[in-house]
Amino acid sequence: MNLKRREFLFLGTLGTMGTGLLGWKLSQHNTQLSDIPSSAVLAATPPKQNLLLRFTSVADTGTGARGQYAVAGAMNYYHEQNPYDVVVLAGDNIYNDGEIEKIGAVFERPYEKLLTQGVKFHACLGNHDIRTENGDPQIKYPGFNMQGRYYTFRRDAVQFFALDTNRNAEWENQVIWLEQELSQSDALWKVVFGHDPFYSSGHYGVSQSLIKRFTPLFKKYNVQLYINGHDHHYERTRNIDGTTYLTTGSGAGVRPVGRSQWTEYSAERLAFASYEVYPDRIEVKAMGTDKRIFDQGVIQFKSV
C-alpha cells in the first residue's frame, strides 16, 4: 500500500506509542549490530582543541511514538558524552496537523531530559505544522525559539538561517531577506535549515524550485551546510558548489532511500546528526538508536 501524506495518522496518546506511525517502519536500523565496527561505539572524549560549537539536528519528530523516544534516547546519550546546547529542529514538529495542544506529548516529554539541562531547540515549520493556523501557534511557542516564519540566530562562529519552505511561503520577501542577512554576516560558518530537501534520494527527490531560488545565494555568500527533513531518512551529500546538504528526517520513523550521483551516504535508519565546528572544518556524525555512529564526514572550510 502506498502511503500518502494525508493518510499518515497521528496517535495522540502515549498509551499507544508503539503503533503511532501508520505505514512507517519503526525498526531501528537495517544493519545488524555485528556489522558495525566496535570503533563506532561513542565514548566520552576529552575536550578538543579549537572546538567552537557542537550542535545536533533532527526532523519529522512530532509523533509521541516509540521511534521518537528511541531517537531522543540516543540524543540524551550523546549529550552525556559530548555536551551540546543547540538542536536544529527541521520541521514537522507536531503530527498530524500541527496542533499545539499536543506539544507535551510530542515535544516536552520526549525531550524532557535535554530541555531541563538547558538545551535549546530552534525550529522551522514543516508541511504538517502549517495545517493549524498556518503554524502561528508554533511560532509563538517559546520552546521552539522561533523569531518568525524565517529568522536567523548566531552561536559563536556559526550563524544559522531558518527558512520557511512551505508552498505558501513568502518566497519573494524571504529571498530578499536571506540575501540581506547573508551579505551582512561576518560569521565564519553559515548554516541554513528548512523543512524541504534540495537534494534527496528518497520519496520527494530533488527540488528544482528550491535549487533555483536559493543556491545562487548559497554559492555567492559561502553557505557551507543546509539541513532539512521532510524525507524520512538520513542522507549526506557530497560538496555541491560549496554546500553540503544533509537530510535528518528520520527522527521518528523511516522510509526507503536510494543513492544518487551526489550522495556521500544514505541510510534508512532512525537517527539524528551531530556537528562539531572548528575553525577549519565541521565534523558530521550520524547516530542511530543503537547509540552507535554509522556515518562520519568532514566539511572543509573554504574561504571566498
Coordinates of C-alpha atoms in Angstrom, one line a residue:
M1 CA 0.0 0.0 0.0
N2 CA 1.4 3.4 -1.0
L3 CA 1.2 5.8 1.9
K4 CA 0.2 9.3 1.1
R5 CA 0.9 12.2 3.4
R6 CA -2.7 12.8 4.3
E7 CA -3.1 9.1 5.2
F8 CA -0.4 9.4 7.9
L9 CA -2.3 9.2 11.2
F10 CA -1.1 10.8 14.4
L11 CA -1.6 8.7 17.5
G12 CA -2.1 11.2 20.3
T13 CA -1.7 9.2 23.5
L14 CA 1.4 7.8 25.0
G15 CA -0.5 4.6 25.8
T16 CA -0.5 3.7 22.1
M17 CA 3.1 4.8 21.3
G18 CA 4.0 1.5 19.7
T19 CA 1.7 1.9 16.7
G20 CA 1.6 5.7 16.2
L21 CA 3.0 5.6 12.7
L22 CA 0.9 4.0 10.0
G23 CA 3.0 2.7 7.2
W24 CA 6.3 3.8 8.7
K25 CA 8.9 1.2 9.6
L26 CA 9.7 1.5 13.3
S27 CA 12.7 -0.8 13.2
Q28 CA 15.7 1.0 14.5
H29 CA 18.0 0.2 11.6
N30 CA 18.6 -2.1 8.6
T31 CA 22.2 -3.0 9.6
Q32 CA 23.0 -5.7 12.1
L33 CA 25.0 -4.6 15.1
S34 CA 27.6 -7.2 14.3
D35 CA 28.2 -5.4 11.0
I36 CA 29.3 -2.2 12.7
P37 CA 32.9 -1.9 13.9
S38 CA 33.4 -1.6 17.6
S39 CA 35.2 1.7 17.0
A40 CA 31.9 3.1 16.0
V41 CA 30.7 3.0 19.6
L42 CA 30.7 6.5 21.0
A43 CA 32.9 7.1 24.1
A44 CA 33.4 10.1 26.2
T45 CA 36.3 12.2 24.8
P46 CA 38.5 14.8 26.4
P47 CA 37.9 18.5 25.4
K48 CA 39.0 19.0 21.8
Q49 CA 41.3 21.8 20.8
N50 CA 39.8 24.6 18.8
L51 CA 36.2 23.3 19.1
L52 CA 34.0 26.3 18.5
L53 CA 30.5 24.7 18.8
R54 CA 28.7 21.4 19.0
F55 CA 25.1 21.1 17.9
T56 CA 22.7 18.4 16.6
S57 CA 19.8 18.2 14.1
V58 CA 16.7 16.1 13.8
A59 CA 13.4 16.4 12.0
D60 CA 9.9 14.9 11.4
T61 CA 9.8 14.1 15.0
G62 CA 6.4 15.1 16.4
T63 CA 4.6 11.8 16.8
G64 CA 5.0 11.0 20.5
A65 CA 5.5 7.4 19.4
R66 CA 8.2 4.8 20.0
G67 CA 10.5 5.9 17.2
Q68 CA 10.7 9.4 18.5
Y69 CA 11.5 8.3 22.0
A70 CA 14.2 5.9 20.7
V71 CA 16.0 8.8 18.8
A72 CA 15.6 11.1 21.8
G73 CA 17.3 8.4 24.0
A74 CA 20.2 8.4 21.6
M75 CA 20.3 12.2 21.7
N76 CA 20.4 12.0 25.5
Y77 CA 23.2 9.5 25.4
Y78 CA 25.3 11.6 23.0
H79 CA 24.7 14.7 25.2
E80 CA 26.1 12.8 28.2
Q81 CA 29.3 12.0 26.3
N82 CA 29.6 15.2 24.3
P83 CA 27.5 18.1 25.7
Y84 CA 25.7 20.4 23.3
D85 CA 23.1 23.1 23.8
V86 CA 21.6 23.7 20.3
V87 CA 19.3 21.4 18.3
V88 CA 18.1 22.3 14.8
L89 CA 14.5 21.0 14.6
A90 CA 13.8 21.0 10.9
G91 CA 10.1 20.8 10.7
D92 CA 7.0 18.6 11.1
N93 CA 7.3 19.2 14.8
I94 CA 3.7 18.2 15.6
Y95 CA 1.9 15.5 13.7
N96 CA -0.6 15.2 12.2
D97 CA -1.9 18.8 11.8
G98 CA 0.4 21.0 13.9
E99 CA -2.0 21.1 16.9
I100 CA -0.2 23.0 19.6
E101 CA -2.2 21.2 22.4
K102 CA -0.2 18.1 21.6
I103 CA 3.1 19.8 22.5
G104 CA 3.5 17.9 25.8
A105 CA 3.2 14.5 24.1
V106 CA 5.3 15.2 21.1
F107 CA 8.0 17.6 22.3
E108 CA 8.2 18.4 26.0
R109 CA 8.0 14.8 27.3
P110 CA 10.2 13.1 24.6
Y111 CA 13.0 15.8 25.1
E112 CA 12.4 16.5 28.8
K113 CA 15.9 15.5 29.8
L114 CA 17.6 17.8 27.2
L115 CA 15.2 20.7 27.9
T116 CA 15.8 20.5 31.7
Q117 CA 19.6 20.7 31.0
G118 CA 19.2 23.9 29.1
V119 CA 19.4 22.6 25.5
K120 CA 17.6 24.9 23.1
F121 CA 15.6 23.7 20.1
H122 CA 15.4 26.1 17.2
A123 CA 12.6 25.0 14.9
C124 CA 11.3 25.8 11.4
L125 CA 7.8 24.9 10.0
G126 CA 7.1 21.7 8.1
N127 CA 4.1 21.0 5.9
H128 CA 2.2 19.3 8.7
D129 CA 2.9 22.2 11.0
I130 CA 1.0 24.8 8.9
R131 CA -2.2 22.8 8.9
T132 CA -3.4 24.6 12.0
E133 CA -3.5 28.4 11.8
N134 CA -0.7 28.4 9.3
G135 CA 1.8 27.4 12.0
D136 CA 1.4 30.6 14.0
P137 CA 0.9 28.8 17.4
Q138 CA 4.2 27.1 16.9
I139 CA 6.0 30.3 16.0
K140 CA 4.7 31.8 19.3
Y141 CA 5.6 28.7 21.4
P142 CA 8.7 29.6 23.5
G143 CA 10.2 26.1 23.3
F144 CA 10.8 26.4 19.6
N145 CA 12.7 29.6 19.8
M146 CA 11.4 30.9 16.5
Q147 CA 11.5 34.6 15.7
G148 CA 9.2 34.4 12.8
R149 CA 8.4 32.2 9.8
Y150 CA 12.1 32.7 8.8
Y151 CA 14.8 34.1 11.1
T152 CA 18.4 34.0 12.0
F153 CA 20.4 33.5 15.1
R154 CA 24.1 33.2 15.9
R155 CA 26.1 31.0 18.2
D156 CA 29.8 31.7 18.4
A157 CA 31.3 31.4 14.9
V158 CA 28.2 29.9 13.4
Q159 CA 25.2 31.9 12.1
F160 CA 22.0 29.9 11.4
F161 CA 19.3 30.9 9.0
A162 CA 15.9 29.2 9.2
L163 CA 13.7 29.1 6.1
D164 CA 10.0 28.6 5.5
T165 CA 10.0 26.1 2.6
N166 CA 6.2 25.5 2.5
R167 CA 4.2 26.1 -0.6
N168 CA 2.5 29.2 0.9
A169 CA 5.8 30.8 2.0
E170 CA 6.6 34.4 1.4
W171 CA 9.1 33.5 -1.3
E172 CA 10.0 36.9 -2.8
N173 CA 10.4 38.6 0.6
Q174 CA 12.2 35.6 2.0
V175 CA 14.8 35.6 -0.7
I176 CA 15.4 39.3 -0.3
W177 CA 15.7 38.8 3.5
L178 CA 18.2 35.9 3.1
E179 CA 20.5 37.8 0.8
Q180 CA 20.5 40.8 3.1
E181 CA 21.3 38.7 6.1
L182 CA 23.9 36.7 4.4
S183 CA 25.6 39.7 2.9
Q184 CA 25.8 41.4 6.4
S185 CA 27.0 38.3 8.2
D186 CA 30.7 38.1 9.3
A187 CA 30.3 34.6 10.7
L188 CA 32.9 32.0 9.8
W189 CA 30.3 29.4 9.2
K190 CA 26.9 29.9 7.7
V191 CA 24.3 27.1 8.2
V192 CA 20.8 27.3 6.6
F193 CA 18.0 24.9 7.5
G194 CA 14.5 24.3 6.3
H195 CA 12.0 21.5 6.1
D196 CA 12.2 20.6 2.4
P197 CA 15.2 19.0 0.8
F198 CA 17.0 20.5 -2.1
Y199 CA 18.7 17.1 -3.0
S200 CA 17.2 13.8 -1.8
S201 CA 17.3 10.2 -3.0
G202 CA 14.1 9.5 -1.1
H203 CA 10.4 9.9 -1.7
Y204 CA 10.4 13.7 -2.6
G205 CA 13.6 13.7 -4.6
V206 CA 15.2 16.9 -6.0
S207 CA 13.5 20.3 -5.7
Q208 CA 14.4 22.3 -8.7
S209 CA 12.4 25.3 -7.4
L210 CA 14.4 25.5 -4.2
I211 CA 17.7 25.0 -6.1
K212 CA 16.8 27.8 -8.5
R213 CA 15.7 30.2 -5.7
F214 CA 18.4 29.7 -3.1
T215 CA 21.6 28.0 -4.4
P216 CA 22.9 31.1 -6.2
L217 CA 22.8 32.8 -2.8
F218 CA 24.5 29.8 -1.1
K219 CA 27.3 30.0 -3.6
K220 CA 27.7 33.7 -3.6
Y221 CA 27.8 34.0 0.2
N222 CA 29.5 30.8 1.1
V223 CA 26.8 28.8 2.8
Q224 CA 28.6 25.6 3.7
L225 CA 25.7 23.5 5.1
Y226 CA 22.0 23.1 4.5
I227 CA 19.9 20.9 6.9
N228 CA 16.4 19.6 6.2
G229 CA 13.8 17.0 6.9
H230 CA 10.6 16.0 5.0
D231 CA 12.1 12.8 3.6
H232 CA 12.2 10.3 6.4
H233 CA 15.7 9.0 6.1
Y234 CA 19.3 10.1 6.7
E235 CA 21.4 11.3 3.7
R236 CA 24.6 13.4 3.4
T237 CA 25.6 14.7 0.0
R238 CA 29.0 15.4 -1.4
N239 CA 30.0 19.1 -1.7
I240 CA 27.8 20.6 -4.3
D241 CA 29.1 24.0 -5.4
G242 CA 30.4 24.6 -1.9
T243 CA 27.4 23.4 0.1
T244 CA 26.8 20.0 1.8
Y245 CA 23.1 19.0 2.0
L246 CA 22.1 16.9 4.9
T247 CA 18.7 15.2 5.5
T248 CA 17.8 14.2 9.0
G249 CA 14.1 13.4 8.6
S250 CA 14.2 10.0 10.4
G251 CA 13.6 11.4 13.9
A252 CA 10.5 9.2 14.5
G253 CA 10.1 6.9 11.5
V254 CA 11.7 5.9 8.2
R255 CA 11.0 5.5 4.5
P256 CA 13.2 3.8 1.9
V257 CA 16.1 5.8 0.4
G258 CA 18.4 5.1 -2.5
R259 CA 21.5 6.7 -3.8
S260 CA 22.3 9.4 -6.3
Q261 CA 25.5 10.5 -8.0
W262 CA 25.9 13.2 -5.4
T263 CA 25.2 11.0 -2.4
E264 CA 28.0 10.5 0.0
Y265 CA 26.0 8.3 2.4
S266 CA 22.3 7.4 2.8
A267 CA 20.5 5.1 5.3
E268 CA 17.0 4.0 6.1
R269 CA 17.6 4.4 9.9
L270 CA 16.1 6.2 12.8
A271 CA 18.8 8.7 13.6
F272 CA 19.9 12.2 14.4
A273 CA 23.0 14.1 13.2
S274 CA 25.7 15.8 15.3
Y275 CA 28.1 18.6 14.2
E276 CA 31.4 19.7 15.8
V277 CA 32.5 23.0 14.4
Y278 CA 36.2 24.0 14.2
P279 CA 37.9 27.0 12.5
D280 CA 38.8 24.8 9.5
R281 CA 36.1 22.1 9.4
I282 CA 32.8 20.8 10.6
E283 CA 32.9 17.1 11.6
V284 CA 29.5 15.5 10.9
K285 CA 28.3 12.2 12.6
A286 CA 25.1 10.3 12.4
M287 CA 23.9 8.2 15.4
G288 CA 21.3 5.5 15.3
T289 CA 19.0 4.3 18.1
D290 CA 21.6 1.7 18.9
K291 CA 23.8 4.6 20.1
R292 CA 26.5 3.9 17.5
I293 CA 27.9 6.2 14.9
F294 CA 27.1 4.9 11.4
D295 CA 28.3 7.8 9.3
Q296 CA 31.1 10.3 9.6
G297 CA 32.1 13.1 7.3
V298 CA 34.0 16.4 7.2
I299 CA 33.0 19.7 5.7
Q300 CA 36.2 21.6 5.0
F301 CA 36.3 25.4 5.3
K302 CA 36.9 27.2 2.1
S303 CA 37.3 31.0 2.0
V304 CA 35.8 33.0 -0.8

